[in-house]
PDB file of C-alpha atoms and ligand atoms in Angstrom:
ATOM      1  CA  MET Z   1      -2.231  -9.374 -20.812  1.00 65.00           C
ATOM      2  CA  LYS Z   2      -4.976  -6.731 -20.768  1.00 75.00           C
ATOM      3  CA  ASN Z   3      -3.908  -3.272 -19.538  1.00 81.00           C
ATOM      4  CA  ASN Z   4      -5.070  -2.477 -16.037  1.00 93.00           C
ATOM      5  CA  LEU Z   5      -7.600   0.364 -15.968  1.00 97.00           C
ATOM      6  CA  LYS Z   6      -8.054   1.512 -12.423  1.00 98.00           C
ATOM      7  CA  HIS Z   7      -8.090   5.301 -12.666  1.00 98.00           C
ATOM      8  CA  ILE Z   8      -9.563   7.524 -15.401  1.00 98.00           C
ATOM      9  CA  ALA Z   9      -9.195  11.314 -15.385  1.00 99.00           C
ATOM     10  CA  ILE Z  10     -11.071  13.869 -17.481  1.00 99.00           C
ATOM     11  CA  ILE Z  11     -10.296  17.505 -18.233  1.00 98.00           C
ATOM     12  CA  MET Z  12     -13.843  18.647 -18.989  1.00 98.00           C
ATOM     13  CA  ASP Z  13     -13.173  21.401 -21.512  1.00 98.00           C
ATOM     14  CA  GLY Z  14     -15.497  23.049 -24.021  1.00 98.00           C
ATOM     15  CA  ASN Z  15     -18.626  23.898 -22.012  1.00 98.00           C
ATOM     16  CA  GLY Z  16     -18.474  27.593 -22.916  1.00 97.00           C
ATOM     17  CA  ARG Z  17     -17.985  26.981 -26.643  1.00 98.00           C
ATOM     18  CA  TRP Z  18     -20.773  24.380 -26.654  1.00 98.00           C
ATOM     19  CA  ALA Z  19     -23.204  27.001 -25.327  1.00 98.00           C
ATOM     20  CA  GLN Z  20     -21.945  29.884 -27.479  1.00 97.00           C
ATOM     21  CA  LYS Z  21     -22.327  27.764 -30.637  1.00 98.00           C
ATOM     22  CA  ARG Z  22     -26.016  27.490 -29.728  1.00 98.00           C
ATOM     23  CA  GLY Z  23     -26.438  31.179 -28.918  1.00 98.00           C
ATOM     24  CA  MET Z  24     -26.754  30.436 -25.217  1.00 97.00           C
ATOM     25  CA  SER Z  25     -24.843  31.862 -22.255  1.00 95.00           C
ATOM     26  CA  ARG Z  26     -21.661  30.025 -21.208  1.00 95.00           C
ATOM     27  CA  SER Z  27     -23.421  29.011 -18.011  1.00 95.00           C
ATOM     28  CA  MET Z  28     -25.819  26.792 -19.942  1.00 97.00           C
ATOM     29  CA  GLY Z  29     -22.777  24.864 -21.177  1.00 98.00           C
ATOM     30  CA  HIS Z  30     -21.689  24.252 -17.588  1.00 97.00           C
ATOM     31  CA  LYS Z  31     -25.184  23.067 -16.704  1.00 97.00           C
ATOM     32  CA  LYS Z  32     -25.205  20.580 -19.587  1.00 98.00           C
ATOM     33  CA  GLY Z  33     -21.646  19.589 -18.638  1.00 98.00           C
ATOM     34  CA  ALA Z  34     -22.812  18.743 -15.136  1.00 96.00           C
ATOM     35  CA  SER Z  35     -25.389  16.278 -16.437  1.00 95.00           C
ATOM     36  CA  THR Z  36     -22.780  14.796 -18.818  1.00 97.00           C
ATOM     37  CA  LEU Z  37     -20.470  14.265 -15.835  1.00 97.00           C
ATOM     38  CA  GLU Z  38     -23.222  12.553 -13.893  1.00 95.00           C
ATOM     39  CA  LYS Z  39     -23.848  10.066 -16.722  1.00 96.00           C
ATOM     40  CA  LEU Z  40     -20.137   9.352 -17.159  1.00 98.00           C
ATOM     41  CA  ALA Z  41     -19.593   8.795 -13.422  1.00 97.00           C
ATOM     42  CA  VAL Z  42     -22.488   6.317 -13.278  1.00 96.00           C
ATOM     43  CA  HIS Z  43     -21.172   4.519 -16.381  1.00 97.00           C
ATOM     44  CA  ILE Z  44     -17.633   4.277 -15.000  1.00 98.00           C
ATOM     45  CA  ASN Z  45     -19.038   2.861 -11.783  1.00 97.00           C
ATOM     46  CA  ASP Z  46     -21.067   0.320 -13.815  1.00 97.00           C
ATOM     47  CA  LEU Z  47     -17.834  -0.700 -15.582  1.00 97.00           C
ATOM     48  CA  ASN Z  48     -16.261  -1.349 -12.161  1.00 97.00           C
ATOM     49  CA  ILE Z  49     -13.493   1.165 -12.774  1.00 98.00           C
ATOM     50  CA  GLU Z  50     -12.382   2.204  -9.314  1.00 98.00           C
ATOM     51  CA  TYR Z  51     -11.441   5.885  -9.693  1.00 98.00           C
ATOM     52  CA  LEU Z  52     -12.571   8.864 -11.763  1.00 98.00           C
ATOM     53  CA  SER Z  53     -10.885  12.249 -11.300  1.00 98.00           C
ATOM     54  CA  VAL Z  54     -12.369  15.337 -12.950  1.00 98.00           C
ATOM     55  CA  TYR Z  55     -11.181  18.927 -13.284  1.00 98.00           C
ATOM     56  CA  ALA Z  56     -14.194  20.979 -12.192  1.00 98.00           C
ATOM     57  CA  PHE Z  57     -12.560  24.312 -11.341  1.00 98.00           C
ATOM     58  CA  SER Z  58      -8.923  25.323 -11.446  1.00 98.00           C
ATOM     59  CA  THR Z  59      -7.442  27.885  -9.092  1.00 97.00           C
ATOM     60  CA  ASP Z  60      -6.843  30.000 -12.203  1.00 95.00           C
ATOM     61  CA  ASN Z  61     -10.550  29.834 -13.158  1.00 96.00           C
ATOM     62  CA  PHE Z  62     -11.082  32.601 -10.577  1.00 97.00           C
ATOM     63  CA  LYS Z  63      -9.770  34.923 -13.319  1.00 96.00           C
ATOM     64  CA  ARG Z  64     -13.126  34.501 -15.135  1.00 95.00           C
ATOM     65  CA  SER Z  65     -15.993  36.993 -14.806  1.00 95.00           C
ATOM     66  CA  LYS Z  66     -17.696  37.199 -11.406  1.00 96.00           C
ATOM     67  CA  GLU Z  67     -20.941  36.179 -13.110  1.00 95.00           C
ATOM     68  CA  GLU Z  68     -19.469  32.929 -14.477  1.00 95.00           C
ATOM     69  CA  VAL Z  69     -17.630  32.069 -11.233  1.00 97.00           C
ATOM     70  CA  ASP Z  70     -20.807  32.695  -9.194  1.00 97.00           C
ATOM     71  CA  TYR Z  71     -22.835  30.552 -11.587  1.00 97.00           C
ATOM     72  CA  LEU Z  72     -20.360  27.678 -11.329  1.00 98.00           C
ATOM     73  CA  MET Z  73     -20.209  27.851  -7.512  1.00 98.00           C
ATOM     74  CA  ASN Z  74     -24.029  27.804  -7.298  1.00 98.00           C
ATOM     75  CA  LEU Z  75     -24.137  24.898  -9.756  1.00 97.00           C
ATOM     76  CA  PHE Z  76     -21.673  22.945  -7.600  1.00 98.00           C
ATOM     77  CA  ILE Z  77     -23.868  23.513  -4.538  1.00 97.00           C
ATOM     78  CA  GLU Z  78     -26.979  22.436  -6.436  1.00 96.00           C
ATOM     79  CA  MET Z  79     -25.299  19.298  -7.772  1.00 96.00           C
ATOM     80  CA  PHE Z  80     -23.749  18.292  -4.455  1.00 95.00           C
ATOM     81  CA  ASN Z  81     -26.943  18.976  -2.493  1.00 92.00           C
ATOM     82  CA  LYS Z  82     -29.467  17.447  -4.891  1.00 86.00           C
ATOM     83  CA  LYS Z  83     -28.732  16.069  -8.305  1.00 69.00           C
ATOM     84  CA  PHE Z  84     -25.718  14.035  -7.326  1.00 79.00           C
ATOM     85  CA  LYS Z  85     -28.116  11.881  -5.316  1.00 78.00           C
ATOM     86  CA  LYS Z  86     -28.097   9.607  -8.399  1.00 83.00           C
ATOM     87  CA  LEU Z  87     -24.444   8.948  -7.662  1.00 90.00           C
ATOM     88  CA  GLN Z  88     -25.302   8.256  -4.038  1.00 87.00           C
ATOM     89  CA  LEU Z  89     -27.900   5.670  -5.141  1.00 87.00           C
ATOM     90  CA  LYS Z  90     -25.217   3.935  -7.212  1.00 94.00           C
ATOM     91  CA  GLY Z  91     -22.879   3.782  -4.218  1.00 96.00           C
ATOM     92  CA  ILE Z  92     -20.313   6.212  -5.621  1.00 97.00           C
ATOM     93  CA  LYS Z  93     -18.001   7.815  -3.087  1.00 97.00           C
ATOM     94  CA  VAL Z  94     -17.264  11.524  -3.630  1.00 97.00           C
ATOM     95  CA  VAL Z  95     -13.981  13.112  -2.538  1.00 98.00           C
ATOM     96  CA  PHE Z  96     -12.406  16.468  -3.359  1.00 98.00           C
ATOM     97  CA  SER Z  97      -8.918  17.630  -4.239  1.00 98.00           C
ATOM     98  CA  GLY Z  98      -7.945  21.273  -4.097  1.00 98.00           C
ATOM     99  CA  ASP Z  99      -7.765  24.140  -1.673  1.00 98.00           C
ATOM    100  CA  LYS Z 100     -10.957  24.792   0.312  1.00 97.00           C
ATOM    101  CA  ASN Z 101      -9.515  28.110   1.499  1.00 95.00           C
ATOM    102  CA  GLY Z 102     -10.733  30.768  -0.853  1.00 90.00           C
ATOM    103  CA  LEU Z 103     -14.044  29.015  -1.539  1.00 98.00           C
ATOM    104  CA  ARG Z 104     -17.351  30.359  -0.225  1.00 97.00           C
ATOM    105  CA  ASP Z 105     -18.590  28.793   3.026  1.00 98.00           C
ATOM    106  CA  ASP Z 106     -21.787  27.497   1.401  1.00 98.00           C
ATOM    107  CA  VAL Z 107     -19.713  25.751  -1.297  1.00 98.00           C
ATOM    108  CA  VAL Z 108     -17.417  24.174   1.311  1.00 98.00           C
ATOM    109  CA  ASN Z 109     -20.455  23.055   3.349  1.00 97.00           C
ATOM    110  CA  SER Z 110     -22.011  21.305   0.353  1.00 97.00           C
ATOM    111  CA  MET Z 111     -18.660  19.630  -0.406  1.00 97.00           C
ATOM    112  CA  ASP Z 112     -18.317  18.462   3.203  1.00 97.00           C
ATOM    113  CA  ASN Z 113     -21.902  17.163   3.210  1.00 94.00           C
ATOM    114  CA  ILE Z 114     -21.594  15.005   0.112  1.00 95.00           C
ATOM    115  CA  THR Z 115     -18.192  13.724   1.257  1.00 96.00           C
ATOM    116  CA  LYS Z 116     -19.691  12.671   4.583  1.00 95.00           C
ATOM    117  CA  GLU Z 117     -22.877  11.243   3.069  1.00 93.00           C
ATOM    118  CA  THR Z 118     -20.953   9.037   0.649  1.00 95.00           C
ATOM    119  CA  GLU Z 119     -17.880   8.144   2.715  1.00 95.00           C
ATOM    120  CA  ASN Z 120     -19.010   4.569   3.484  1.00 96.00           C
ATOM    121  CA  ASN Z 121     -20.048   3.818  -0.109  1.00 96.00           C
ATOM    122  CA  ASN Z 122     -18.365   0.901  -1.845  1.00 96.00           C
ATOM    123  CA  GLY Z 123     -18.708   1.940  -5.483  1.00 97.00           C
ATOM    124  CA  SER Z 124     -16.135   3.835  -7.483  1.00 97.00           C
ATOM    125  CA  VAL Z 125     -14.485   6.978  -6.120  1.00 98.00           C
ATOM    126  CA  LEU Z 126     -15.287  10.260  -7.856  1.00 98.00           C
ATOM    127  CA  ASN Z 127     -12.486  12.728  -7.130  1.00 98.00           C
ATOM    128  CA  ILE Z 128     -13.651  16.254  -7.965  1.00 98.00           C
ATOM    129  CA  CYS Z 129     -10.796  18.736  -8.363  1.00 98.00           C
ATOM    130  CA  LEU Z 130     -12.178  22.089  -7.252  1.00 98.00           C
ATOM    131  CA  ASN Z 131     -10.106  25.217  -6.674  1.00 98.00           C
ATOM    132  CA  TYR Z 132      -7.344  22.877  -7.783  1.00 98.00           C
ATOM    133  CA  GLY Z 133      -3.850  23.298  -9.201  1.00 98.00           C
ATOM    134  CA  SER Z 134      -1.411  20.410  -9.419  1.00 98.00           C
ATOM    135  CA  GLN Z 135       1.720  22.379  -8.526  1.00 98.00           C
ATOM    136  CA  GLU Z 136      -0.109  23.717  -5.469  1.00 98.00           C
ATOM    137  CA  GLU Z 137      -1.141  20.142  -4.511  1.00 98.00           C
ATOM    138  CA  ILE Z 138       2.482  18.958  -4.751  1.00 98.00           C
ATOM    139  CA  ILE Z 139       3.550  21.842  -2.486  1.00 98.00           C
ATOM    140  CA  ARG Z 140       0.795  20.896   0.023  1.00 98.00           C
ATOM    141  CA  ALA Z 141       2.070  17.284  -0.094  1.00 98.00           C
ATOM    142  CA  ALA Z 142       5.659  18.423   0.539  1.00 97.00           C
ATOM    143  CA  ASN Z 143       4.453  20.464   3.530  1.00 98.00           C
ATOM    144  CA  ARG Z 144       2.549  17.452   4.951  1.00 98.00           C
ATOM    145  CA  TYR Z 145       5.690  15.320   4.617  1.00 97.00           C
ATOM    146  CA  HIS Z 146       7.743  18.075   6.252  1.00 96.00           C
ATOM    147  CA  ASN Z 147       5.282  18.131   9.173  1.00 97.00           C
ATOM    148  CA  ASP Z 148       5.616  14.360   9.622  1.00 96.00           C
ATOM    149  CA  LEU Z 149       9.370  14.799   9.515  1.00 96.00           C
ATOM    150  CA  ILE Z 150       9.561  17.465  12.205  1.00 96.00           C
ATOM    151  CA  ASN Z 151       7.150  15.446  14.372  1.00 97.00           C
ATOM    152  CA  ASN Z 152       9.455  12.409  14.004  1.00 95.00           C
ATOM    153  CA  LYS Z 153       6.730  10.338  12.332  1.00 95.00           C
ATOM    154  CA  VAL Z 154       8.963   9.554   9.346  1.00 94.00           C
ATOM    155  CA  SER Z 155      12.644   9.832   8.581  1.00 93.00           C
ATOM    156  CA  ILE Z 156      14.335  11.655   5.745  1.00 91.00           C
ATOM    157  CA  ASN Z 157      14.919   8.398   3.836  1.00 91.00           C
ATOM    158  CA  ASP Z 158      11.305   7.232   4.112  1.00 90.00           C
ATOM    159  CA  ILE Z 159       9.972   9.111   1.137  1.00 92.00           C
ATOM    160  CA  ASN Z 160       9.913   7.597  -2.338  1.00 95.00           C
ATOM    161  CA  ARG Z 161       7.945   8.081  -5.539  1.00 95.00           C
ATOM    162  CA  ASP Z 162       5.356   5.451  -4.568  1.00 95.00           C
ATOM    163  CA  ASN Z 163       4.551   6.513  -1.023  1.00 94.00           C
ATOM    164  CA  PHE Z 164       4.556  10.258  -1.844  1.00 96.00           C
ATOM    165  CA  TYR Z 165       0.978   9.699  -3.110  1.00 97.00           C
ATOM    166  CA  LYS Z 166      -0.257   9.399   0.451  1.00 96.00           C
ATOM    167  CA  TYR Z 167       0.687  13.035   1.088  1.00 98.00           C
ATOM    168  CA  MET Z 168      -1.465  14.272  -1.791  1.00 98.00           C
ATOM    169  CA  ASP Z 169      -4.944  15.732  -1.145  1.00 98.00           C
ATOM    170  CA  ASN Z 170      -6.289  12.178  -1.602  1.00 98.00           C
ATOM    171  CA  ASP Z 171      -4.318   8.950  -1.638  1.00 97.00           C
ATOM    172  CA  LEU Z 172      -5.339   7.868  -5.142  1.00 98.00           C
ATOM    173  CA  PRO Z 173      -3.471   5.472  -7.457  1.00 97.00           C
ATOM    174  CA  PRO Z 174      -1.630   6.746 -10.563  1.00 98.00           C
ATOM    175  CA  ILE Z 175      -3.880   7.736 -13.470  1.00 98.00           C
ATOM    176  CA  ASP Z 176      -3.988   5.156 -16.289  1.00 98.00           C
ATOM    177  CA  LEU Z 177      -6.051   7.094 -18.810  1.00 98.00           C
ATOM    178  CA  LEU Z 178      -6.525  10.852 -19.248  1.00 98.00           C
ATOM    179  CA  ILE Z 179      -9.099  12.308 -21.625  1.00 98.00           C
ATOM    180  CA  ARG Z 180      -9.173  16.009 -22.455  1.00 98.00           C
ATOM    181  CA  THR Z 181     -12.225  17.135 -24.400  1.00 98.00           C
ATOM    182  CA  GLY Z 182     -12.498  20.423 -26.306  1.00 98.00           C
ATOM    183  CA  GLY Z 183      -9.561  20.139 -28.723  1.00 98.00           C
ATOM    184  CA  GLU Z 184      -6.712  21.712 -26.700  1.00 98.00           C
ATOM    185  CA  LYS Z 185      -3.563  19.661 -26.189  1.00 98.00           C
ATOM    186  CA  ARG Z 186      -2.276  20.724 -22.787  1.00 98.00           C
ATOM    187  CA  LEU Z 187      -2.412  19.580 -19.171  1.00 98.00           C
ATOM    188  CA  SER Z 188      -3.329  22.935 -17.575  1.00 98.00           C
ATOM    189  CA  ASN Z 189      -1.786  22.185 -14.149  1.00 98.00           C
ATOM    190  CA  PHE Z 190      -3.909  19.044 -13.669  1.00 98.00           C
ATOM    191  CA  MET Z 191      -2.659  16.081 -11.579  1.00 98.00           C
ATOM    192  CA  LEU Z 192       0.880  16.232 -13.031  1.00 98.00           C
ATOM    193  CA  TYR Z 193       2.373  13.805 -10.473  1.00 98.00           C
ATOM    194  CA  GLN Z 194      -0.407  11.236 -10.908  1.00 98.00           C
ATOM    195  CA  LEU Z 195      -0.270  11.433 -14.726  1.00 98.00           C
ATOM    196  CA  THR Z 196       3.364  10.323 -15.040  1.00 97.00           C
ATOM    197  CA  TYR Z 197       2.632   7.191 -17.123  1.00 95.00           C
ATOM    198  CA  ALA Z 198      -0.938   7.902 -18.218  1.00 97.00           C
ATOM    199  CA  GLU Z 199      -2.132   7.239 -21.754  1.00 97.00           C
ATOM    200  CA  ILE Z 200      -3.510  10.566 -22.986  1.00 98.00           C
ATOM    201  CA  PHE Z 201      -6.393  11.063 -25.412  1.00 98.00           C
ATOM    202  CA  PHE Z 202      -7.049  14.611 -26.651  1.00 98.00           C
ATOM    203  CA  ILE Z 203     -10.400  14.740 -28.425  1.00 98.00           C
ATOM    204  CA  ASP Z 204     -12.219  17.540 -30.252  1.00 98.00           C
ATOM    205  CA  THR Z 205     -15.656  16.739 -28.793  1.00 98.00           C
ATOM    206  CA  LEU Z 206     -16.868  19.546 -26.524  1.00 98.00           C
ATOM    207  CA  PHE Z 207     -17.495  18.183 -23.023  1.00 98.00           C
ATOM    208  CA  PRO Z 208     -21.316  18.485 -23.015  1.00 98.00           C
ATOM    209  CA  ASP Z 209     -21.348  16.296 -26.164  1.00 98.00           C
ATOM    210  CA  PHE Z 210     -19.120  13.614 -24.636  1.00 98.00           C
ATOM    211  CA  THR Z 211     -21.138  10.408 -24.322  1.00 98.00           C
ATOM    212  CA  THR Z 212     -20.661   7.046 -22.617  1.00 98.00           C
ATOM    213  CA  LYS Z 213     -20.410   5.545 -26.130  1.00 98.00           C
ATOM    214  CA  LYS Z 214     -17.459   7.813 -26.965  1.00 98.00           C
ATOM    215  CA  LEU Z 215     -15.884   6.898 -23.650  1.00 98.00           C
ATOM    216  CA  ASP Z 216     -16.267   3.170 -24.421  1.00 98.00           C
ATOM    217  CA  LYS Z 217     -14.431   3.676 -27.737  1.00 98.00           C
ATOM    218  CA  ILE Z 218     -11.530   5.397 -25.971  1.00 98.00           C
ATOM    219  CA  ILE Z 219     -11.404   2.618 -23.375  1.00 97.00           C
ATOM    220  CA  ASP Z 220     -11.240   0.020 -26.193  1.00 96.00           C
ATOM    221  CA  ASN Z 221      -8.291   1.954 -27.660  1.00 96.00           C
ATOM    222  CA  PHE Z 222      -6.640   2.191 -24.252  1.00 97.00           C
ATOM    223  CA  TYR Z 223      -6.680  -1.608 -23.959  1.00 95.00           C
ATOM    224  CA  LEU Z 224      -4.825  -1.859 -27.294  1.00 93.00           C
ATOM    225  CA  LYS Z 225      -1.929   0.350 -26.108  1.00 89.00           C
ATOM    226  CA  ASP Z 226       1.440  -1.206 -25.373  1.00 80.00           C
ATOM    227  CA  ARG Z 227       2.139   0.299 -21.935  1.00 77.00           C
ATOM    228  CA  ARG Z 228       5.829  -0.117 -21.179  1.00 76.00           C
ATOM    229  CA  PHE Z 229       6.373   2.195 -18.175  1.00 77.00           C
ATOM    230  CA  GLY Z 230       9.899   2.887 -19.436  1.00 77.00           C
ATOM    231  CA  GLY Z 231      10.692  -0.793 -20.058  1.00 78.00           C
ATOM    232  CA  ILE Z 232      10.302  -2.802 -23.260  1.00 71.00           C
ATOM    233  CA  SER Z 233       7.258  -4.655 -24.480  1.00 65.00           C
ATOM    234  CA  ASN Z 234       6.775  -8.332 -23.599  1.00 57.00           C
ATOM    235  CA  GLU Z 235       6.795  -9.176 -27.308  1.00 57.00           C
ATOM    236  CA  LYS Z 236      10.236  -7.619 -27.786  1.00 58.00           C
ATOM    237  CA  LYS Z 237      11.535  -9.296 -24.615  1.00 55.00           C
ATOM    238  CA  THR Z 238      10.638 -12.755 -25.913  1.00 51.00           C
ATOM    239  CA  ASN Z 239      12.110 -11.968 -29.361  1.00 49.00           C
ATOM    240  CA  SER Z 240      15.533 -10.884 -28.102  1.00 46.00           C
TER     241      SER Z 240
HETATM  242  C1  FPP W 301     -14.085  24.162 -18.908  1.00 90.59           C
HETATM  243  O1  FPP W 301     -14.837  24.560 -20.030  1.00 90.59           O
HETATM  244  C2  FPP W 301     -14.984  23.758 -17.837  1.00 90.59           C
HETATM  245  C3  FPP W 301     -15.041  24.330 -16.616  1.00 90.59           C
HETATM  246  C4  FPP W 301     -14.181  25.438 -16.192  1.00 90.59           C
HETATM  247  C5  FPP W 301     -16.024  23.886 -15.616  1.00 90.59           C
HETATM  248  C6  FPP W 301     -16.297  22.417 -15.569  1.00 90.59           C
HETATM  249  C7  FPP W 301     -17.540  22.228 -14.839  1.00 90.59           C
HETATM  250  C8  FPP W 301     -18.516  21.359 -15.113  1.00 90.59           C
HETATM  251  C9  FPP W 301     -18.466  20.319 -16.149  1.00 90.59           C
HETATM  252  C10 FPP W 301     -19.760  21.513 -14.331  1.00 90.59           C
HETATM  253  C11 FPP W 301     -20.127  20.389 -13.469  1.00 90.59           C
HETATM  254  C12 FPP W 301     -19.161  19.973 -12.493  1.00 90.59           C
HETATM  255  C13 FPP W 301     -19.520  19.482 -11.286  1.00 90.59           C
HETATM  256  C14 FPP W 301     -18.474  18.923 -10.412  1.00 90.59           C
HETATM  257  C15 FPP W 301     -20.891  19.522 -10.786  1.00 90.59           C
HETATM  258  P1  FPP W 301     -14.700  26.058 -20.536  1.00 90.59           P
HETATM  259  O2  FPP W 301     -15.708  26.882 -19.833  1.00 90.59           O
HETATM  260  O3  FPP W 301     -13.286  26.498 -20.359  1.00 90.59           O
HETATM  261  O4  FPP W 301     -15.076  25.912 -22.043  1.00 90.59           O
HETATM  262  P2  FPP W 301     -14.461  26.729 -23.244  1.00 90.59           P
HETATM  263  O5  FPP W 301     -13.028  26.262 -23.407  1.00 90.59           O
HETATM  264  O6  FPP W 301     -15.324  26.332 -24.384  1.00 90.59           O
HETATM  265  O7  FPP W 301     -14.560  28.190 -22.899  1.00 90.59           O
END
């Protein structure tokens, strides 16, 4: 049976190097990355894949220069206020994971606006991780569960690995396929809980050069994987 592909995640790495290789400022790489993301999100929606999660800005990215952080924040506002209208036309629903505390008010306003404008859309869900860290998200989830517990909404035995998802920033299904562009082979504090059984593809392509064609190739490879989730393959079961 064909593998189920419900949720794709992308660590969009390599924008800075893409720009520097061309003698441009790192910011230009982020700008090109934003239009790459837009194309990929539309394509994933066209393929009827229900969820796409992307790592737009980690909590640790605040360690970068003020100039780069400011550029990225302004780019987010621009995309959420204007350019992402293409996503709106396609019926994509935008949600955010991460900590809004610590973000500028104008950034939070643009996030809230696009969330509200797209909340009744029926296309795929684009989950943008912004000021995000996975360990921090798991701690937020534990706190939400603790609150339910002290308010007698749940009991101590109610929590399990499947329903813990509903305490996360968004109640999204487990990730089936993770792609990290830019050549590094690490997870960088990205959706660790949701990635438990994901198939992971690390590719050298820098994010701005990542195309829908390259994505299609990875998806074809994903379908060929024998996903066992800790069990044994169907082929082996019938042979034993
Ligand atoms: C990592 O590349 C990328 C980022 C920190 C930012 C990702 C942001 C975008 C793709 C912009 C658009 C996003 C939205 C949601 C509008 P890097 O800068 O670490 O690259 P490097 O490893 O080459 O330095």
